[in-house]
Amino acid sequence: MPTPPVPRPAGPSAATITVRVLITVLVVLSLGFLAWVAMLRIAIMRRSGRDWALFWGQLVLNIACLVPLEEHFAGTWMNTVGMIVLLVQMALVTCYFLVVDIRHHQPAPVVVMVPSAGAPPYPYAAPGYGYPPSASAITVPGSIPHPNPHPNPYASAPPPPVQAPAGPAPRIDQVRAELDELSDLLRGDNSGEGAGGR
C-alpha cells in the first residue's frame, strides 16, 4: 500500500500578495515619502514593541527629510542630503518590509518524525563471528549519559545489552575447524579436475 503524500502547506493568499505589491509600489513611486505606510503595516501585523519603535523612528526620520526639501533650502547641501537620505530610506524600508512580510506569512515547516530503519538509536556493538565484543566497542569515549526530559515517542526500544561470554570462546575453535575442513574439501576437488576446470 503506497504511503499518502505529505500535504503541502498553503502559501499566502491572493489578498496578502496584492497588499504586499500595492504597499511596495506605493513606497517606490512616492520616492520614500510614504515609506511610513509599510512600517505601519508591519507594526500592526506583528504587534511587536520593536516594530512600533521602528515605525515611529522611521516616521520622524521621514519628516526630518521633508523639511530640507522645501523651496527655502533649494540648491543647498541640506536639500541634497535630505533627498539622498529619503531615497536610501525608501530602499531600506522596501527591503525590510518585503523580508518581514514574506517571513510572517510563510507557513510553519511541517516536521514529520519517521523512525530510522538503518541506524540504531545509539551506538552499540553487535556480536560478530564468535569474537567477544570489546569494551571500547560498547561505550563511546567522551559520551556522558544524561536523562532526556522529553522522550522520543517514535524511538524503538533499545536493544538488550551485549554480554561477553564468561570463559574462552568455544565458537572460534568450531569455526576454524569448519574452515579447515572446507579448505581441504576444495583442495581435493580442484586437484581431480585437471585442465578441464576453469
C-alpha atoms as an extended CHARMM CRD file, in Angstrom:
* protein
*
       198  EXT
         1         1  MET       CA              0.0000000000        0.0000000000        0.0000000000  PROA      1               0.0000000000
         2         2  PRO       CA              1.6000000000        3.3130000000       -1.0390000000  PROA      2               0.0000000000
         3         3  THR       CA              2.1450000000        5.9750000000        1.5810000000  PROA      3               0.0000000000
         4         4  PRO       CA             -0.0600000000        9.0550000000        1.2930000000  PROA      4               0.0000000000
         5         5  PRO       CA              1.7230000000       12.1600000000        0.0270000000  PROA      5               0.0000000000
         6         6  VAL       CA              2.6900000000       14.7590000000        2.5870000000  PROA      6               0.0000000000
         7         7  PRO       CA              0.2570000000       17.6800000000        2.2700000000  PROA      7               0.0000000000
         8         8  ARG       CA              1.9280000000       20.8210000000        1.0230000000  PROA      8               0.0000000000
         9         9  PRO       CA              1.3510000000       23.8400000000        3.2120000000  PROA      9               0.0000000000
        10        10  ALA       CA             -0.6870000000       26.5340000000        1.5410000000  PROA      10              0.0000000000
        11        11  GLY       CA              1.1580000000       29.7000000000        0.6120000000  PROA      11              0.0000000000
        12        12  PRO       CA             -0.0320000000       33.2630000000        1.1690000000  PROA      12              0.0000000000
        13        13  SER       CA             -3.4490000000       34.1860000000       -0.1580000000  PROA      13              0.0000000000
        14        14  ALA       CA             -4.0180000000       36.3620000000       -3.1900000000  PROA      14              0.0000000000
        15        15  ALA       CA             -5.1550000000       39.2410000000       -0.9630000000  PROA      15              0.0000000000
        16        16  THR       CA             -1.9050000000       39.0870000000        1.0210000000  PROA      16              0.0000000000
        17        17  ILE       CA              0.1730000000       39.1970000000       -2.1460000000  PROA      17              0.0000000000
        18        18  THR       CA             -1.9210000000       42.0680000000       -3.5290000000  PROA      18              0.0000000000
        19        19  VAL       CA             -1.4460000000       44.1430000000       -0.3520000000  PROA      19              0.0000000000
        20        20  ARG       CA              2.2850000000       43.3790000000       -0.4180000000  PROA      20              0.0000000000
        21        21  VAL       CA              2.6270000000       44.5380000000       -4.0360000000  PROA      21              0.0000000000
        22        22  LEU       CA              0.4850000000       47.6590000000       -3.5280000000  PROA      22              0.0000000000
        23        23  ILE       CA              2.4460000000       48.8350000000       -0.4790000000  PROA      23              0.0000000000
        24        24  THR       CA              5.7810000000       48.1920000000       -2.2310000000  PROA      24              0.0000000000
        25        25  VAL       CA              4.6670000000       50.1050000000       -5.3370000000  PROA      25              0.0000000000
        26        26  LEU       CA              3.3100000000       52.9250000000       -3.1500000000  PROA      26              0.0000000000
        27        27  VAL       CA              6.6390000000       53.3320000000       -1.3190000000  PROA      27              0.0000000000
        28        28  VAL       CA              8.7300000000       53.2130000000       -4.5060000000  PROA      28              0.0000000000
        29        29  LEU       CA              6.5450000000       55.5050000000       -6.6250000000  PROA      29              0.0000000000
        30        30  SER       CA              6.3550000000       58.0920000000       -3.8420000000  PROA      30              0.0000000000
        31        31  LEU       CA             10.1850000000       58.0610000000       -3.6630000000  PROA      31              0.0000000000
        32        32  GLY       CA             10.0290000000       57.1980000000        0.0290000000  PROA      32              0.0000000000
        33        33  PHE       CA              7.5670000000       59.8920000000        1.0900000000  PROA      33              0.0000000000
        34        34  LEU       CA              5.0610000000       57.1750000000        2.0580000000  PROA      34              0.0000000000
        35        35  ALA       CA              7.5370000000       54.6790000000        3.4830000000  PROA      35              0.0000000000
        36        36  TRP       CA              5.8290000000       55.0330000000        6.8390000000  PROA      36              0.0000000000
        37        37  VAL       CA              2.8500000000       53.0980000000        5.4250000000  PROA      37              0.0000000000
        38        38  ALA       CA              4.9500000000       49.9480000000        5.0450000000  PROA      38              0.0000000000
        39        39  MET       CA              6.3410000000       50.2820000000        8.5610000000  PROA      39              0.0000000000
        40        40  LEU       CA              2.8310000000       50.8790000000        9.9470000000  PROA      40              0.0000000000
        41        41  ARG       CA              1.6270000000       47.7000000000        8.2120000000  PROA      41              0.0000000000
        42        42  ILE       CA              4.4510000000       45.6850000000        9.8140000000  PROA      42              0.0000000000
        43        43  ALA       CA              3.7990000000       47.1960000000       13.2660000000  PROA      43              0.0000000000
        44        44  ILE       CA              0.0670000000       46.4190000000       13.0880000000  PROA      44              0.0000000000
        45        45  MET       CA              0.6390000000       42.9550000000       11.6420000000  PROA      45              0.0000000000
        46        46  ARG       CA              3.2720000000       41.7500000000       14.1520000000  PROA      46              0.0000000000
        47        47  ARG       CA              2.2390000000       43.8400000000       17.2060000000  PROA      47              0.0000000000
        48        48  SER       CA              5.7940000000       43.9410000000       18.4840000000  PROA      48              0.0000000000
        49        49  GLY       CA              7.2500000000       46.7940000000       20.5270000000  PROA      49              0.0000000000
        50        50  ARG       CA             10.3380000000       46.7750000000       18.3390000000  PROA      50              0.0000000000
        51        51  ASP       CA              8.2300000000       47.1940000000       15.1980000000  PROA      51              0.0000000000
        52        52  TRP       CA              6.3060000000       50.0990000000       16.7210000000  PROA      52              0.0000000000
        53        53  ALA       CA              9.6090000000       51.7550000000       17.7100000000  PROA      53              0.0000000000
        54        54  LEU       CA             10.9130000000       51.2840000000       14.1450000000  PROA      54              0.0000000000
        55        55  PHE       CA              7.6880000000       52.7750000000       12.7710000000  PROA      55              0.0000000000
        56        56  TRP       CA              7.9070000000       55.9130000000       14.9450000000  PROA      56              0.0000000000
        57        57  GLY       CA             11.6450000000       56.2880000000       14.3010000000  PROA      57              0.0000000000
        58        58  GLN       CA             11.1180000000       55.9670000000       10.5620000000  PROA      58              0.0000000000
        59        59  LEU       CA              8.2380000000       58.4660000000       10.6510000000  PROA      59              0.0000000000
        60        60  VAL       CA             10.3830000000       61.0470000000       12.4780000000  PROA      60              0.0000000000
        61        61  LEU       CA             13.2380000000       60.4700000000       10.0020000000  PROA      61              0.0000000000
        62        62  ASN       CA             10.8140000000       60.8350000000        7.0900000000  PROA      62              0.0000000000
        63        63  ILE       CA              9.5400000000       64.1790000000        8.3940000000  PROA      63              0.0000000000
        64        64  ALA       CA             13.1270000000       65.3140000000        9.0820000000  PROA      64              0.0000000000
        65        65  CYS       CA             13.9920000000       64.5400000000        5.4490000000  PROA      65              0.0000000000
        66        66  LEU       CA             10.9930000000       66.5100000000        4.1610000000  PROA      66              0.0000000000
        67        67  VAL       CA             11.9790000000       69.7670000000        5.9000000000  PROA      67              0.0000000000
        68        68  PRO       CA             15.1790000000       70.3280000000        3.8450000000  PROA      68              0.0000000000
        69        69  LEU       CA             13.2450000000       69.6500000000        0.6430000000  PROA      69              0.0000000000
        70        70  GLU       CA             11.2730000000       72.8990000000        0.9930000000  PROA      70              0.0000000000
        71        71  GLU       CA             11.8570000000       75.6240000000       -1.5730000000  PROA      71              0.0000000000
        72        72  HSD       CA             13.5950000000       77.7330000000        1.0480000000  PROA      72              0.0000000000
        73        73  PHE       CA             16.5460000000       75.2610000000        1.0800000000  PROA      73              0.0000000000
        74        74  ALA       CA             16.6530000000       74.7240000000       -2.7050000000  PROA      74              0.0000000000
        75        75  GLY       CA             20.1710000000       74.4800000000       -4.1030000000  PROA      75              0.0000000000
        76        76  THR       CA             21.8270000000       73.9260000000       -0.7230000000  PROA      76              0.0000000000
        77        77  TRP       CA             23.6720000000       70.8820000000        0.5890000000  PROA      77              0.0000000000
        78        78  MET       CA             20.8240000000       70.2340000000        3.0640000000  PROA      78              0.0000000000
        79        79  ASN       CA             18.4070000000       69.7650000000        0.1680000000  PROA      79              0.0000000000
        80        80  THR       CA             20.7300000000       67.1950000000       -1.4200000000  PROA      80              0.0000000000
        81        81  VAL       CA             21.3380000000       65.3270000000        1.8490000000  PROA      81              0.0000000000
        82        82  GLY       CA             17.5950000000       65.2740000000        2.6030000000  PROA      82              0.0000000000
        83        83  MET       CA             16.8110000000       63.7090000000       -0.7760000000  PROA      83              0.0000000000
        84        84  ILE       CA             19.6470000000       61.1640000000       -0.5330000000  PROA      84              0.0000000000
        85        85  VAL       CA             18.5330000000       60.0740000000        2.9560000000  PROA      85              0.0000000000
        86        86  LEU       CA             14.9250000000       59.8330000000        1.7340000000  PROA      86              0.0000000000
        87        87  LEU       CA             15.9520000000       57.6020000000       -1.2050000000  PROA      87              0.0000000000
        88        88  VAL       CA             18.1590000000       55.3700000000        0.9880000000  PROA      88              0.0000000000
        89        89  GLN       CA             15.3060000000       55.1380000000        3.4790000000  PROA      89              0.0000000000
        90        90  MET       CA             12.9610000000       54.1330000000        0.6460000000  PROA      90              0.0000000000
        91        91  ALA       CA             15.2610000000       51.2800000000       -0.3930000000  PROA      91              0.0000000000
        92        92  LEU       CA             15.8400000000       50.0430000000        3.1570000000  PROA      92              0.0000000000
        93        93  VAL       CA             12.1710000000       50.1990000000        4.1600000000  PROA      93              0.0000000000
        94        94  THR       CA             11.1200000000       48.4030000000        0.9700000000  PROA      94              0.0000000000
        95        95  CYS       CA             13.6000000000       45.5590000000        1.5320000000  PROA      95              0.0000000000
        96        96  TYR       CA             12.7660000000       45.3010000000        5.2280000000  PROA      96              0.0000000000
        97        97  PHE       CA              9.0220000000       45.2980000000        4.5230000000  PROA      97              0.0000000000
        98        98  LEU       CA              9.2770000000       42.5410000000        1.9200000000  PROA      98              0.0000000000
        99        99  VAL       CA             11.5110000000       40.3200000000        4.0650000000  PROA      99              0.0000000000
       100       100  VAL       CA              9.3600000000       40.6860000000        7.1980000000  PROA      100             0.0000000000
       101       101  ASP       CA              6.0550000000       40.3130000000        5.3490000000  PROA      101             0.0000000000
       102       102  ILE       CA              7.1820000000       37.2050000000        3.4530000000  PROA      102             0.0000000000
       103       103  ARG       CA              8.5410000000       35.5830000000        6.6270000000  PROA      103             0.0000000000
       104       104  HSD       CA              5.3960000000       36.4790000000        8.5760000000  PROA      104             0.0000000000
       105       105  HSD       CA              3.0770000000       34.8760000000        6.0380000000  PROA      105             0.0000000000
       106       106  GLN       CA              5.3110000000       31.8700000000        5.3820000000  PROA      106             0.0000000000
       107       107  PRO       CA              3.6850000000       28.6890000000        6.7080000000  PROA      107             0.0000000000
       108       108  ALA       CA              5.3970000000       26.8810000000        9.5440000000  PROA      108             0.0000000000
       109       109  PRO       CA              7.5020000000       23.9540000000        8.3410000000  PROA      109             0.0000000000
       110       110  VAL       CA              5.8690000000       20.5570000000        8.6540000000  PROA      110             0.0000000000
       111       111  VAL       CA              8.0290000000       18.1860000000       10.6510000000  PROA      111             0.0000000000
       112       112  VAL       CA              7.3640000000       14.5000000000       10.0880000000  PROA      112             0.0000000000
       113       113  MET       CA              9.0560000000       12.1980000000       12.5670000000  PROA      113             0.0000000000
       114       114  VAL       CA              9.9810000000        8.8890000000       10.9470000000  PROA      114             0.0000000000
       115       115  PRO       CA             11.9370000000        6.2960000000       12.8880000000  PROA      115             0.0000000000
       116       116  SER       CA             15.1820000000        5.3930000000       11.2280000000  PROA      116             0.0000000000
       117       117  ALA       CA             15.3030000000        1.8230000000        9.9390000000  PROA      117             0.0000000000
       118       118  GLY       CA             19.0490000000        1.6610000000        9.3410000000  PROA      118             0.0000000000
       119       119  ALA       CA             20.6580000000        3.3420000000       12.3120000000  PROA      119             0.0000000000
       120       120  PRO       CA             20.1740000000        2.3070000000       15.9220000000  PROA      120             0.0000000000
       121       121  PRO       CA             19.0970000000        4.9930000000       18.3880000000  PROA      121             0.0000000000
       122       122  TYR       CA             22.5750000000        4.9250000000       19.9560000000  PROA      122             0.0000000000
       123       123  PRO       CA             25.8780000000        3.2690000000       19.0850000000  PROA      123             0.0000000000
       124       124  TYR       CA             26.2990000000       -0.2770000000       20.3000000000  PROA      124             0.0000000000
       125       125  ALA       CA             28.3580000000       -3.2570000000       19.2730000000  PROA      125             0.0000000000
       126       126  ALA       CA             26.6770000000       -6.1420000000       17.5140000000  PROA      126             0.0000000000
       127       127  PRO       CA             28.1080000000       -9.5870000000       18.1770000000  PROA      127             0.0000000000
       128       128  GLY       CA             30.0390000000      -10.7980000000       15.2030000000  PROA      128             0.0000000000
       129       129  TYR       CA             31.6100000000      -14.0950000000       14.1290000000  PROA      129             0.0000000000
       130       130  GLY       CA             32.2550000000      -15.5200000000       17.5590000000  PROA      130             0.0000000000
       131       131  TYR       CA             34.5440000000      -12.7790000000       18.8340000000  PROA      131             0.0000000000
       132       132  PRO       CA             33.5150000000      -11.2980000000       22.1670000000  PROA      132             0.0000000000
       133       133  PRO       CA             32.8120000000       -7.5810000000       21.9570000000  PROA      133             0.0000000000
       134       134  SER       CA             35.4670000000       -5.3770000000       23.4390000000  PROA      134             0.0000000000
       135       135  ALA       CA             34.6340000000       -2.7050000000       25.9760000000  PROA      135             0.0000000000
       136       136  SER       CA             35.6210000000        0.0500000000       23.5480000000  PROA      136             0.0000000000
       137       137  ALA       CA             33.0530000000       -1.1770000000       21.0300000000  PROA      137             0.0000000000
       138       138  ILE       CA             30.2110000000       -0.7990000000       23.5040000000  PROA      138             0.0000000000
       139       139  THR       CA             30.9800000000        2.5710000000       25.0130000000  PROA      139             0.0000000000
       140       140  VAL       CA             31.6310000000        5.7480000000       23.1220000000  PROA      140             0.0000000000
       141       141  PRO       CA             34.5320000000        7.7420000000       24.6000000000  PROA      141             0.0000000000
       142       142  GLY       CA             33.5760000000       11.2080000000       25.7160000000  PROA      142             0.0000000000
       143       143  SER       CA             29.8530000000       10.4990000000       25.8400000000  PROA      143             0.0000000000
       144       144  ILE       CA             28.1130000000       11.4580000000       29.0250000000  PROA      144             0.0000000000
       145       145  PRO       CA             24.7500000000        9.7990000000       29.5630000000  PROA      145             0.0000000000
       146       146  HSD       CA             22.0830000000       12.2330000000       30.6600000000  PROA      146             0.0000000000
       147       147  PRO       CA             18.3720000000       11.7040000000       31.1430000000  PROA      147             0.0000000000
       148       148  ASN       CA             16.1600000000       13.0070000000       28.3830000000  PROA      148             0.0000000000
       149       149  PRO       CA             13.3160000000       15.1420000000       29.8170000000  PROA      149             0.0000000000
       150       150  HSD       CA             11.2830000000       14.6600000000       26.6290000000  PROA      150             0.0000000000
       151       151  PRO       CA             11.4520000000       11.0330000000       25.4980000000  PROA      151             0.0000000000
       152       152  ASN       CA             11.0280000000       10.3680000000       21.8030000000  PROA      152             0.0000000000
       153       153  PRO       CA              7.7190000000        8.5150000000       21.2950000000  PROA      153             0.0000000000
       154       154  TYR       CA              8.8600000000        7.2830000000       17.8680000000  PROA      154             0.0000000000
       155       155  ALA       CA             12.0940000000        5.7030000000       19.0490000000  PROA      155             0.0000000000
       156       156  SER       CA             12.1830000000        1.9420000000       19.1560000000  PROA      156             0.0000000000
       157       157  ALA       CA             13.0350000000        0.1050000000       22.3470000000  PROA      157             0.0000000000
       158       158  PRO       CA             16.7870000000       -0.0250000000       22.9370000000  PROA      158             0.0000000000
       159       159  PRO       CA             18.3950000000       -3.3550000000       22.1040000000  PROA      159             0.0000000000
       160       160  PRO       CA             19.3920000000       -5.5620000000       25.0070000000  PROA      160             0.0000000000
       161       161  PRO       CA             22.9520000000       -5.0380000000       26.2090000000  PROA      161             0.0000000000
       162       162  VAL       CA             25.5720000000       -7.3220000000       24.7160000000  PROA      162             0.0000000000
       163       163  GLN       CA             27.2600000000       -9.5470000000       27.3040000000  PROA      163             0.0000000000
       164       164  ALA       CA             30.6410000000      -11.1370000000       26.8100000000  PROA      164             0.0000000000
       165       165  PRO       CA             30.8750000000      -14.9290000000       27.4250000000  PROA      165             0.0000000000
       166       166  ALA       CA             32.3960000000      -15.8790000000       30.7630000000  PROA      166             0.0000000000
       167       167  GLY       CA             35.0350000000      -18.3550000000       29.5000000000  PROA      167             0.0000000000
       168       168  PRO       CA             37.1170000000      -18.7180000000       26.3360000000  PROA      168             0.0000000000
       169       169  ALA       CA             35.1770000000      -18.5750000000       23.0870000000  PROA      169             0.0000000000
       170       170  PRO       CA             34.4340000000      -22.1940000000       22.0540000000  PROA      170             0.0000000000
       171       171  ARG       CA             32.7610000000      -20.9790000000       18.8670000000  PROA      171             0.0000000000
       172       172  ILE       CA             36.0560000000      -19.7700000000       17.3890000000  PROA      172             0.0000000000
       173       173  ASP       CA             37.5200000000      -23.2640000000       17.5300000000  PROA      173             0.0000000000
       174       174  GLN       CA             34.4500000000      -24.6780000000       15.8010000000  PROA      174             0.0000000000
       175       175  VAL       CA             34.6240000000      -22.0510000000       13.0540000000  PROA      175             0.0000000000
       176       176  ARG       CA             38.3170000000      -22.7130000000       12.4890000000  PROA      176             0.0000000000
       177       177  ALA       CA             37.6910000000      -26.4520000000       12.2310000000  PROA      177             0.0000000000
       178       178  GLU       CA             34.8810000000      -25.9360000000        9.7170000000  PROA      178             0.0000000000
       179       179  LEU       CA             37.0290000000      -23.6120000000        7.6170000000  PROA      179             0.0000000000
       180       180  ASP       CA             39.9160000000      -26.1000000000        7.6150000000  PROA      180             0.0000000000
       181       181  GLU       CA             37.5470000000      -28.8910000000        6.5700000000  PROA      181             0.0000000000
       182       182  LEU       CA             36.0900000000      -26.7390000000        3.7850000000  PROA      182             0.0000000000
       183       183  SER       CA             39.5710000000      -25.7860000000        2.6380000000  PROA      183             0.0000000000
       184       184  ASP       CA             40.6240000000      -29.4560000000        2.4460000000  PROA      184             0.0000000000
       185       185  LEU       CA             37.4520000000      -30.2980000000        0.5160000000  PROA      185             0.0000000000
       186       186  LEU       CA             38.1090000000      -27.5610000000       -2.0310000000  PROA      186             0.0000000000
       187       187  ARG       CA             41.7330000000      -28.5760000000       -2.4890000000  PROA      187             0.0000000000
       188       188  GLY       CA             40.6550000000      -32.1630000000       -3.0590000000  PROA      188             0.0000000000
       189       189  ASP       CA             38.0870000000      -31.1720000000       -5.7270000000  PROA      189             0.0000000000
       190       190  ASN       CA             40.4890000000      -28.8500000000       -7.5810000000  PROA      190             0.0000000000
       191       191  SER       CA             43.2270000000      -31.4910000000       -7.8350000000  PROA      191             0.0000000000
       192       192  GLY       CA             40.8660000000      -34.0060000000       -9.5550000000  PROA      192             0.0000000000
       193       193  GLU       CA             39.5540000000      -31.5950000000      -12.2050000000  PROA      193             0.0000000000
       194       194  GLY       CA             42.8130000000      -31.0000000000      -14.0560000000  PROA      194             0.0000000000
       195       195  ALA       CA             42.7960000000      -28.7760000000      -17.1410000000  PROA      195             0.0000000000
       196       196  GLY       CA             39.0370000000      -29.1660000000      -17.7710000000  PROA      196             0.0000000000
       197       197  GLY       CA             38.2290000000      -26.8980000000      -14.8100000000  PROA      197             0.0000000000
       198       198  ARG       CA             38.2240000000      -23.1850000000      -15.0660000000  PROA      198             0.0000000000
